[in-house]
PDB file of C-alpha atoms in Angstrom:
ATOM      1  CA  MET A   1      80.134  91.928  18.724  1.00 85.00           C
ATOM      2  CA  ILE A   2      78.034  93.416  15.686  1.00 96.00           C
ATOM      3  CA  PHE A   3      80.095  94.690  12.908  1.00 98.00           C
ATOM      4  CA  VAL A   4      79.031  96.708   9.815  1.00 98.00           C
ATOM      5  CA  SER A   5      80.585  95.801   6.354  1.00 98.00           C
ATOM      6  CA  THR A   6      82.438  98.432   4.204  1.00 98.00           C
ATOM      7  CA  SER A   7      80.552  96.797   1.333  1.00 97.00           C
ATOM      8  CA  CYS A   8      77.311  98.561   2.495  1.00 97.00           C
ATOM      9  CA  VAL A   9      78.684 101.742   1.442  1.00 97.00           C
ATOM     10  CA  ARG A  10      79.094 102.576  -2.285  1.00 95.00           C
ATOM     11  CA  ALA A  11      82.714 104.246  -2.193  1.00 97.00           C
ATOM     12  CA  ARG A  12      85.947 104.351  -4.377  1.00 96.00           C
ATOM     13  CA  LYS A  13      88.332 104.341  -1.429  1.00 98.00           C
ATOM     14  CA  ILE A  14      88.150 102.343   1.624  1.00 98.00           C
ATOM     15  CA  ASP A  15      88.800 105.388   3.821  1.00 98.00           C
ATOM     16  CA  GLU A  16      85.339 107.050   2.440  1.00 98.00           C
ATOM     17  CA  ALA A  17      83.410 104.053   3.310  1.00 98.00           C
ATOM     18  CA  VAL A  18      84.968 103.949   6.797  1.00 98.00           C
ATOM     19  CA  ILE A  19      84.393 107.805   7.525  1.00 98.00           C
ATOM     20  CA  PHE A  20      80.867 107.180   6.289  1.00 98.00           C
ATOM     21  CA  LEU A  21      80.097 104.477   9.102  1.00 98.00           C
ATOM     22  CA  ALA A  22      82.075 106.132  11.711  1.00 98.00           C
ATOM     23  CA  GLU A  23      80.300 109.204  11.237  1.00 98.00           C
ATOM     24  CA  ALA A  24      77.054 107.309  11.598  1.00 98.00           C
ATOM     25  CA  GLY A  25      78.075 105.873  14.959  1.00 97.00           C
ATOM     26  CA  PHE A  26      79.641 102.395  14.161  1.00 98.00           C
ATOM     27  CA  THR A  27      82.741 101.596  15.636  1.00 98.00           C
ATOM     28  CA  ASN A  28      82.999  97.944  14.542  1.00 98.00           C
ATOM     29  CA  ILE A  29      83.763  98.084  11.168  1.00 98.00           C
ATOM     30  CA  GLU A  30      84.469  94.994   8.716  1.00 98.00           C
ATOM     31  CA  LEU A  31      86.638  95.653   5.912  1.00 98.00           C
ATOM     32  CA  SER A  32      85.649  94.134   2.678  1.00 98.00           C
ATOM     33  CA  GLY A  33      85.784  94.304  -1.020  1.00 93.00           C
ATOM     34  CA  GLY A  34      84.242  96.723  -3.391  1.00 92.00           C
ATOM     35  CA  THR A  35      86.750  99.669  -3.298  1.00 96.00           C
ATOM     36  CA  GLN A  36      89.954 100.489  -5.604  1.00 96.00           C
ATOM     37  CA  TYR A  37      93.370 100.357  -4.257  1.00 96.00           C
ATOM     38  CA  TYR A  38      95.537 103.210  -3.640  1.00 97.00           C
ATOM     39  CA  PRO A  39      99.050 103.719  -1.918  1.00 96.00           C
ATOM     40  CA  SER A  40      98.151 105.243   1.530  1.00 98.00           C
ATOM     41  CA  TRP A  41      95.142 102.974   2.263  1.00 98.00           C
ATOM     42  CA  LYS A  42      96.570 101.532   5.300  1.00 98.00           C
ATOM     43  CA  ASN A  43      97.889 104.719   7.065  1.00 98.00           C
ATOM     44  CA  ASP A  44      94.427 106.391   6.316  1.00 98.00           C
ATOM     45  CA  LEU A  45      92.800 103.287   8.217  1.00 98.00           C
ATOM     46  CA  LEU A  46      95.278 103.517  10.992  1.00 98.00           C
ATOM     47  CA  LYS A  47      94.748 107.394  11.363  1.00 98.00           C
ATOM     48  CA  LEU A  48      90.648 106.719  11.151  1.00 98.00           C
ATOM     49  CA  ALA A  49      90.893 103.901  13.768  1.00 98.00           C
ATOM     50  CA  ARG A  50      92.668 106.159  16.379  1.00 98.00           C
ATOM     51  CA  LEU A  51      90.154 108.891  15.615  1.00 98.00           C
ATOM     52  CA  TYR A  52      87.037 107.076  16.071  1.00 98.00           C
ATOM     53  CA  ASN A  53      88.140 104.431  18.198  1.00 98.00           C
ATOM     54  CA  LEU A  54      87.488 101.889  15.505  1.00 98.00           C
ATOM     55  CA  THR A  55      87.769  97.960  15.661  1.00 98.00           C
ATOM     56  CA  TYR A  56      88.528  96.231  12.328  1.00 98.00           C
ATOM     57  CA  ARG A  57      87.661  92.931  11.074  1.00 97.00           C
ATOM     58  CA  CYS A  58      89.102  91.713   7.560  1.00 98.00           C
ATOM     59  CA  HIS A  59      87.220  89.830   4.999  1.00 98.00           C
ATOM     60  CA  ASN A  60      87.915  88.294   1.758  1.00 96.00           C
ATOM     61  CA  TYR A  61      88.902  90.577  -1.216  1.00 94.00           C
ATOM     62  CA  PHE A  62      90.333  93.214   1.203  1.00 96.00           C
ATOM     63  CA  PRO A  63      92.827  95.041   0.476  1.00 95.00           C
ATOM     64  CA  PRO A  64      91.862  95.428  -3.077  1.00 94.00           C
ATOM     65  CA  PRO A  65      94.809  94.530  -5.331  1.00 94.00           C
ATOM     66  CA  GLU A  66      95.985  96.869  -7.826  1.00 93.00           C
ATOM     67  CA  ARG A  67      95.113  94.466 -10.447  1.00 91.00           C
ATOM     68  CA  HIS A  68      91.693  92.855 -10.106  1.00 90.00           C
ATOM     69  CA  PHE A  69      91.140  88.937 -10.222  1.00 92.00           C
ATOM     70  CA  VAL A  70      89.116  86.216  -8.982  1.00 91.00           C
ATOM     71  CA  LEU A  71      90.285  84.708  -5.671  1.00 94.00           C
ATOM     72  CA  ASN A  72      90.203  80.995  -6.183  1.00 95.00           C
ATOM     73  CA  MET A  73      92.672  78.839  -4.394  1.00 97.00           C
ATOM     74  CA  ALA A  74      90.770  75.611  -5.737  1.00 95.00           C
ATOM     75  CA  SER A  75      91.657  76.826  -9.251  1.00 93.00           C
ATOM     76  CA  GLN A  76      93.538  74.105 -11.374  1.00 89.00           C
ATOM     77  CA  ASP A  77      95.454  77.333 -13.196  1.00 90.00           C
ATOM     78  CA  GLN A  78      98.809  77.080 -11.061  1.00 94.00           C
ATOM     79  CA  ASN A  79      99.360  80.941 -11.583  1.00 94.00           C
ATOM     80  CA  LEU A  80      95.750  81.844 -10.411  1.00 94.00           C
ATOM     81  CA  ARG A  81      96.043  79.511  -7.525  1.00 96.00           C
ATOM     82  CA  GLN A  82      99.440  80.779  -6.489  1.00 97.00           C
ATOM     83  CA  ARG A  83      98.243  84.313  -6.799  1.00 97.00           C
ATOM     84  CA  SER A  84      95.172  83.541  -4.543  1.00 97.00           C
ATOM     85  CA  ILE A  85      97.327  81.952  -1.827  1.00 98.00           C
ATOM     86  CA  ALA A  86      99.917  85.026  -2.062  1.00 98.00           C
ATOM     87  CA  PHE A  87      96.892  87.512  -1.659  1.00 98.00           C
ATOM     88  CA  HIS A  88      95.553  85.654   1.234  1.00 98.00           C
ATOM     89  CA  LEU A  89      98.980  85.750   2.958  1.00 98.00           C
ATOM     90  CA  ASP A  90      99.290  89.338   2.235  1.00 98.00           C
ATOM     91  CA  ALA A  91      95.912  90.060   3.535  1.00 98.00           C
ATOM     92  CA  ILE A  92      96.641  88.159   6.934  1.00 98.00           C
ATOM     93  CA  ARG A  93      99.794  90.487   7.231  1.00 98.00           C
ATOM     94  CA  HIS A  94      97.681  93.690   6.651  1.00 98.00           C
ATOM     95  CA  ALA A  95      95.019  92.218   8.999  1.00 98.00           C
ATOM     96  CA  ALA A  96      97.473  91.911  12.000  1.00 98.00           C
ATOM     97  CA  ASP A  97      98.600  95.544  11.228  1.00 98.00           C
ATOM     98  CA  LEU A  98      95.175  96.795  11.439  1.00 98.00           C
ATOM     99  CA  GLY A  99      94.504  95.154  14.685  1.00 98.00           C
ATOM    100  CA  SER A 100      92.091  92.582  13.492  1.00 97.00           C
ATOM    101  CA  ASP A 101      92.419  88.999  15.074  1.00 96.00           C
ATOM    102  CA  THR A 102      90.274  87.307  12.182  1.00 97.00           C
ATOM    103  CA  TYR A 103      90.557  87.198   8.512  1.00 98.00           C
ATOM    104  CA  SER A 104      87.543  85.625   6.407  1.00 98.00           C
ATOM    105  CA  TYR A 105      87.319  84.312   2.807  1.00 98.00           C
ATOM    106  CA  HIS A 106      85.008  82.298   0.564  1.00 97.00           C
ATOM    107  CA  ALA A 107      85.271  78.699  -0.081  1.00 98.00           C
ATOM    108  CA  GLY A 108      86.653  77.773  -3.496  1.00 96.00           C
ATOM    109  CA  PHE A 109      84.877  77.502  -7.016  1.00 92.00           C
ATOM    110  CA  TYR A 110      84.932  74.311  -8.907  1.00 91.00           C
ATOM    111  CA  VAL A 111      84.700  76.029 -12.201  1.00 85.00           C
ATOM    112  CA  GLU A 112      86.921  78.941 -13.468  1.00 80.00           C
ATOM    113  CA  ILE A 113      85.131  82.396 -13.055  1.00 73.00           C
ATOM    114  CA  GLN A 114      86.234  85.926 -14.680  1.00 66.00           C
ATOM    115  CA  PRO A 115      86.283  89.066 -12.649  1.00 62.00           C
ATOM    116  CA  ASN A 116      83.659  90.717 -14.755  1.00 61.00           C
ATOM    117  CA  GLU A 117      81.441  87.446 -13.748  1.00 61.00           C
ATOM    118  CA  ILE A 118      81.296  87.663 -10.126  1.00 63.00           C
ATOM    119  CA  GLY A 119      77.734  87.858  -8.911  1.00 63.00           C
ATOM    120  CA  LYS A 120      76.170  87.203 -12.026  1.00 58.00           C
ATOM    121  CA  PRO A 121      74.793  84.035 -13.983  1.00 62.00           C
ATOM    122  CA  LEU A 122      77.511  82.036 -15.584  1.00 58.00           C
ATOM    123  CA  ASP A 123      77.542  80.533 -18.914  1.00 57.00           C
ATOM    124  CA  ALA A 124      77.856  76.721 -18.877  1.00 52.00           C
ATOM    125  CA  ARG A 125      81.413  75.550 -18.461  1.00 47.00           C
ATOM    126  CA  THR A 126      83.118  72.242 -17.385  1.00 53.00           C
ATOM    127  CA  ALA A 127      83.322  71.946 -13.745  1.00 58.00           C
ATOM    128  CA  ALA A 128      86.827  70.466 -12.108  1.00 59.00           C
ATOM    129  CA  SER A 129      87.089  67.459 -10.156  1.00 79.00           C
ATOM    130  CA  THR A 130      85.536  68.444  -6.988  1.00 89.00           C
ATOM    131  CA  GLU A 131      88.011  66.123  -4.982  1.00 92.00           C
ATOM    132  CA  LEU A 132      90.969  67.734  -6.668  1.00 92.00           C
ATOM    133  CA  ALA A 133      89.550  71.111  -6.173  1.00 94.00           C
ATOM    134  CA  GLU A 134      88.990  70.504  -2.452  1.00 96.00           C
ATOM    135  CA  LEU A 135      92.521  69.101  -2.144  1.00 96.00           C
ATOM    136  CA  LEU A 136      94.026  72.159  -3.860  1.00 96.00           C
ATOM    137  CA  TYR A 137      92.075  74.689  -1.815  1.00 98.00           C
ATOM    138  CA  PHE A 138      92.749  73.273   1.464  1.00 98.00           C
ATOM    139  CA  GLN A 139      96.541  72.896   0.710  1.00 98.00           C
ATOM    140  CA  GLY A 140      96.417  76.653   0.251  1.00 98.00           C
ATOM    141  CA  HIS A 141      94.259  77.061   3.296  1.00 98.00           C
ATOM    142  CA  GLU A 142      96.668  75.111   5.640  1.00 97.00           C
ATOM    143  CA  ARG A 143      99.563  77.136   4.297  1.00 97.00           C
ATOM    144  CA  VAL A 144      97.567  80.479   4.731  1.00 98.00           C
ATOM    145  CA  ALA A 145      96.371  79.330   8.471  1.00 97.00           C
ATOM    146  CA  ARG A 146      99.877  78.890   9.486  1.00 97.00           C
ATOM    147  CA  GLU A 147     100.765  82.553   8.695  1.00 98.00           C
ATOM    148  CA  GLY A 148      97.614  83.268  10.578  1.00 98.00           C
ATOM    149  CA  GLU A 149      98.592  81.415  13.692  1.00 98.00           C
ATOM    150  CA  ARG A 150     102.154  82.849  13.606  1.00 98.00           C
ATOM    151  CA  LEU A 151     100.455  86.465  13.685  1.00 98.00           C
ATOM    152  CA  GLY A 152      97.648  85.751  15.928  1.00 98.00           C
ATOM    153  CA  VAL A 153      94.691  86.025  13.374  1.00 98.00           C
ATOM    154  CA  ARG A 154      92.217  83.487  13.106  1.00 97.00           C
ATOM    155  CA  LEU A 155      90.863  82.368   9.898  1.00 98.00           C
ATOM    156  CA  PHE A 156      87.262  81.459   8.999  1.00 98.00           C
ATOM    157  CA  ILE A 157      85.992  79.899   5.539  1.00 98.00           C
ATOM    158  CA  GLU A 158      82.505  81.306   4.212  1.00 98.00           C
ATOM    159  CA  ASN A 159      79.802  79.380   2.562  1.00 98.00           C
ATOM    160  CA  ASN A 160      79.419  80.242  -1.116  1.00 97.00           C
ATOM    161  CA  VAL A 161      76.076  80.920  -2.857  1.00 96.00           C
ATOM    162  CA  LEU A 162      73.832  78.849  -5.417  1.00 93.00           C
ATOM    163  CA  GLY A 163      71.670  81.194  -7.342  1.00 90.00           C
ATOM    164  CA  ARG A 164      68.769  79.392  -9.268  1.00 88.00           C
ATOM    165  CA  ALA A 165      70.150  80.604 -12.774  1.00 83.00           C
ATOM    166  CA  ASN A 166      73.610  79.045 -12.092  1.00 74.00           C
ATOM    167  CA  PHE A 167      71.897  75.571 -10.743  1.00 76.00           C
ATOM    168  CA  ILE A 168      70.009  75.771 -13.895  1.00 78.00           C
ATOM    169  CA  THR A 169      72.833  76.250 -16.184  1.00 76.00           C
ATOM    170  CA  PHE A 170      75.199  73.702 -14.749  1.00 71.00           C
ATOM    171  CA  GLN A 171      72.717  70.831 -13.383  1.00 69.00           C
ATOM    172  CA  VAL A 172      75.876  70.165 -11.078  1.00 73.00           C
ATOM    173  CA  ILE A 173      77.307  71.863  -8.133  1.00 86.00           C
ATOM    174  CA  PRO A 174      79.671  74.487  -9.359  1.00 86.00           C
ATOM    175  CA  PHE A 175      80.897  75.867  -5.947  1.00 91.00           C
ATOM    176  CA  MET A 176      82.325  74.521  -2.692  1.00 96.00           C
ATOM    177  CA  LEU A 177      80.732  74.435   0.608  1.00 98.00           C
ATOM    178  CA  LEU A 178      76.955  75.381  -0.114  1.00 98.00           C
ATOM    179  CA  THR A 179      75.209  73.302   2.589  1.00 98.00           C
ATOM    180  CA  TRP A 180      75.585  72.058   5.876  1.00 98.00           C
ATOM    181  CA  GLU A 181      76.145  68.459   4.579  1.00 98.00           C
ATOM    182  CA  ASP A 182      79.039  69.978   2.486  1.00 98.00           C
ATOM    183  CA  ALA A 183      80.380  71.624   5.731  1.00 98.00           C
ATOM    184  CA  GLU A 184      80.171  68.404   7.694  1.00 97.00           C
ATOM    185  CA  ARG A 185      81.835  66.399   4.710  1.00 97.00           C
ATOM    186  CA  LEU A 186      84.571  68.863   4.277  1.00 98.00           C
ATOM    187  CA  ARG A 187      85.244  69.210   8.173  1.00 97.00           C
ATOM    188  CA  ALA A 188      85.573  65.485   8.485  1.00 97.00           C
ATOM    189  CA  LYS A 189      88.596  65.660   6.058  1.00 97.00           C
ATOM    190  CA  TYR A 190      90.007  69.024   6.713  1.00 97.00           C
ATOM    191  CA  SER A 191      90.193  71.537   9.571  1.00 95.00           C
ATOM    192  CA  PHE A 192      88.820  75.104   9.303  1.00 97.00           C
ATOM    193  CA  ASP A 193      86.587  77.355  11.038  1.00 97.00           C
ATOM    194  CA  LEU A 194      83.136  78.455   9.743  1.00 98.00           C
ATOM    195  CA  LEU A 195      81.631  81.661   8.864  1.00 98.00           C
ATOM    196  CA  VAL A 196      78.200  81.250   7.603  1.00 98.00           C
ATOM    197  CA  ASP A 197      76.358  83.842   5.509  1.00 98.00           C
ATOM    198  CA  LEU A 198      72.789  83.352   6.039  1.00 98.00           C
ATOM    199  CA  ALA A 199      71.619  85.269   3.023  1.00 98.00           C
ATOM    200  CA  HIS A 200      73.951  83.199   0.639  1.00 98.00           C
ATOM    201  CA  LEU A 201      72.351  80.113   2.620  1.00 98.00           C
ATOM    202  CA  LYS A 202      68.701  81.081   2.102  1.00 98.00           C
ATOM    203  CA  VAL A 203      69.340  81.549  -1.716  1.00 97.00           C
ATOM    204  CA  THR A 204      71.210  78.182  -2.018  1.00 97.00           C
ATOM    205  CA  CYS A 205      68.080  76.467  -0.133  1.00 98.00           C
ATOM    206  CA  GLY A 206      65.775  78.042  -2.385  1.00 96.00           C
ATOM    207  CA  SER A 207      67.941  76.753  -5.331  1.00 94.00           C
ATOM    208  CA  LEU A 208      68.279  73.218  -4.066  1.00 95.00           C
ATOM    209  CA  GLY A 209      64.914  72.951  -2.388  1.00 96.00           C
ATOM    210  CA  LEU A 210      66.158  72.680   1.000  1.00 97.00           C
ATOM    211  CA  ASP A 211      64.574  73.633   4.352  1.00 98.00           C
ATOM    212  CA  PHE A 212      66.477  77.029   5.037  1.00 98.00           C
ATOM    213  CA  GLN A 213      65.413  77.205   8.811  1.00 96.00           C
ATOM    214  CA  ALA A 214      66.997  73.617   9.319  1.00 97.00           C
ATOM    215  CA  GLN A 215      70.031  74.522   7.559  1.00 98.00           C
ATOM    216  CA  ALA A 216      70.659  77.405   9.445  1.00 97.00           C
ATOM    217  CA  ARG A 217      70.114  76.058  12.663  1.00 96.00           C
ATOM    218  CA  ARG A 218      72.850  73.443  11.945  1.00 96.00           C
ATOM    219  CA  PHE A 219      75.356  76.073  10.797  1.00 97.00           C
ATOM    220  CA  LEU A 220      74.371  78.171  13.713  1.00 95.00           C
ATOM    221  CA  THR A 221      75.386  75.645  16.237  1.00 93.00           C
ATOM    222  CA  GLU A 222      78.855  75.406  14.693  1.00 94.00           C
ATOM    223  CA  ALA A 223      79.731  78.794  13.294  1.00 96.00           C
ATOM    224  CA  GLU A 224      81.549  81.208  15.420  1.00 95.00           C
ATOM    225  CA  TYR A 225      81.091  83.905  12.731  1.00 97.00           C
ATOM    226  CA  VAL A 226      77.655  85.156  10.885  1.00 97.00           C
ATOM    227  CA  HIS A 227      77.090  87.294   8.200  1.00 98.00           C
ATOM    228  CA  ILE A 228      73.517  88.756   7.981  1.00 98.00           C
ATOM    229  CA  SER A 229      71.380  90.328   5.270  1.00 98.00           C
ATOM    230  CA  ASP A 230      68.139  89.288   3.655  1.00 98.00           C
ATOM    231  CA  ASN A 231      66.809  88.480   0.222  1.00 97.00           C
ATOM    232  CA  ASP A 232      63.749  86.718  -1.623  1.00 95.00           C
ATOM    233  CA  GLY A 233      65.433  83.652  -1.642  1.00 95.00           C
ATOM    234  CA  PHE A 234      66.047  83.906  -5.390  1.00 93.00           C
ATOM    235  CA  GLU A 235      68.901  86.138  -5.578  1.00 93.00           C
ATOM    236  CA  ASP A 236      71.531  87.365  -2.987  1.00 95.00           C
ATOM    237  CA  THR A 237      70.421  91.207  -3.025  1.00 96.00           C
ATOM    238  CA  ASN A 238      71.841  92.123   0.478  1.00 97.00           C
ATOM    239  CA  ASP A 239      68.712  93.525   1.608  1.00 98.00           C
ATOM    240  CA  GLY A 240      67.915  94.833   5.111  1.00 97.00           C
ATOM    241  CA  LEU A 241      66.230  92.878   7.989  1.00 96.00           C
ATOM    242  CA  LEU A 242      62.542  93.187   8.835  1.00 94.00           C
ATOM    243  CA  SER A 243      60.893  91.928  12.073  1.00 92.00           C
ATOM    244  CA  GLU A 244      59.101  89.229  10.241  1.00 93.00           C
ATOM    245  CA  SER A 245      62.402  88.291   8.257  1.00 94.00           C
ATOM    246  CA  ASP A 246      63.164  84.323   8.608  1.00 95.00           C
ATOM    247  CA  VAL A 247      66.715  85.356   8.991  1.00 96.00           C
ATOM    248  CA  LEU A 248      65.714  87.050  12.118  1.00 94.00           C
ATOM    249  CA  GLU A 249      63.381  84.482  13.151  1.00 94.00           C
ATOM    250  CA  VAL A 250      66.130  81.703  12.914  1.00 95.00           C
ATOM    251  CA  LEU A 251      68.565  83.713  14.647  1.00 93.00           C
ATOM    252  CA  ALA A 252      66.153  84.382  17.499  1.00 91.00           C
ATOM    253  CA  LYS A 253      65.086  80.730  17.873  1.00 89.00           C
ATOM    254  CA  THR A 254      68.842  79.656  17.983  1.00 87.00           C
ATOM    255  CA  ARG A 255      71.095  80.065  20.750  1.00 80.00           C
ATOM    256  CA  PHE A 256      73.768  80.245  18.522  1.00 80.00           C
ATOM    257  CA  LEU A 257      77.665  79.908  19.048  1.00 78.00           C
ATOM    258  CA  SER A 258      78.726  82.979  17.132  1.00 81.00           C
ATOM    259  CA  ARG A 259      81.188  85.527  18.451  1.00 83.00           C
ATOM    260  CA  HIS A 260      81.264  87.656  15.346  1.00 92.00           C
ATOM    261  CA  ILE A 261      78.509  89.051  13.631  1.00 96.00           C
ATOM    262  CA  THR A 262      78.541  91.285  10.360  1.00 98.00           C
ATOM    263  CA  LEU A 263      75.828  93.049   8.551  1.00 98.00           C
ATOM    264  CA  GLU A 264      76.073  93.285   4.906  1.00 98.00           C
ATOM    265  CA  VAL A 265      72.976  95.190   3.954  1.00 98.00           C
ATOM    266  CA  TYR A 266      73.578  97.168   0.902  1.00 96.00           C
ATOM    267  CA  ARG A 267      70.986  99.955   1.474  1.00 95.00           C
ATOM    268  CA  ASP A 268      70.564 103.200   2.953  1.00 96.00           C
ATOM    269  CA  LEU A 269      71.872 104.427   6.218  1.00 97.00           C
ATOM    270  CA  PRO A 270      68.286 104.129   8.004  1.00 97.00           C
ATOM    271  CA  THR A 271      68.110 100.540   6.692  1.00 97.00           C
ATOM    272  CA  ILE A 272      71.602  99.544   7.805  1.00 98.00           C
ATOM    273  CA  SER A 273      70.731 101.109  11.307  1.00 97.00           C
ATOM    274  CA  HIS A 274      67.334  99.710  11.511  1.00 97.00           C
ATOM    275  CA  SER A 275      68.990  96.217  10.757  1.00 97.00           C
ATOM    276  CA  HIS A 276      71.397  96.647  13.349  1.00 97.00           C
ATOM    277  CA  ARG A 277      68.976  97.464  16.211  1.00 96.00           C
ATOM    278  CA  LEU A 278      66.893  94.396  15.051  1.00 95.00           C
ATOM    279  CA  VAL A 279      70.194  92.245  15.705  1.00 95.00           C
ATOM    280  CA  GLU A 280      71.032  94.024  18.705  1.00 92.00           C
ATOM    281  CA  GLY A 281      67.643  93.011  20.044  1.00 90.00           C
ATOM    282  CA  LEU A 282      68.177  89.438  19.936  1.00 85.00           C
ATOM    283  CA  ASP A 283      68.659  87.021  22.840  1.00 54.00           C
ATOM    284  CA  CYS A 284      72.421  86.511  22.133  1.00 50.00           C
ATOM    285  CA  PRO A 285      75.692  87.764  23.501  1.00 42.00           C
ATOM    286  CA  PRO A 286      75.518  91.396  24.291  1.00 37.00           C
ATOM    287  CA  PRO A 287      76.466  93.517  21.327  1.00 35.00           C
ATOM    288  CA  HIS A 288      79.233  96.265  21.681  1.00 37.00           C
ATOM    289  CA  GLY A 289      80.759  98.922  19.316  1.00 42.00           C
ATOM    290  CA  VAL A 290      78.168 101.258  18.443  1.00 40.00           C
ATOM    291  CA  ILE A 291      77.224 104.452  19.616  1.00 39.00           C
ATOM    292  CA  SER A 292      73.309 105.242  20.471  1.00 33.00           C
ATOM    293  CA  ARG A 293      71.791 106.917  17.538  1.00 29.00           C
TER     294      ARG A 293
END
């Protein structure tokens, strides 16, 4: 099934993003961050689901909190860590109410980040003990996963992105779960399902000098959830796909396991639609949930 992220649409309220995508013919919609909280958001989404026959998935920073903060269950700040766990627990309950059988979120950070720094080059700062950060993160994940199991909502953890500027600044790895080797090491210690963001992986491989195609093939044989967009390998710009894209190439060459695919193309509707058609044309399980345009 191919979903389209609400993050593809610049909107203040989540219902505006959903209406835009639904009117364009997309009926599989991943609800993600980028909008502002308002009290009737859930009732609005339930009404839209009935009106347009929509299927929802819920991802990471959704629904948006009344007061913004950085989700990080790996934080050594106990208040932030507990707030992050509480957010994910609430998000799973909302996902169940909306009919979503999945909820996905990002791996943790080894450094403390402020809300206004998300997606930007960071100043140098001390990275926490990776072993402790991972232990704290997966203790939180286990708690959240139990709630997911109770409600029939399956959890996926997404790989982070390491831009070149941040790698140059830190000279150490500041974020959890960047490469396939990270995934193998963590899954040997902790139980979790993978979401691979190929655009994140492409930038990370550029920063670390790794073979993107080789890394992607390993992830795709294990990950049942894939986020798709493109970039120049230097910065995560959420570009659309082209027929010659190396992201599309690795998908076409891999009989990947994915059951869930989401486009995260932050461009205009023609670019989103073209990217959707390219992914539809792959030799993979038949896509559903989009009306012919």
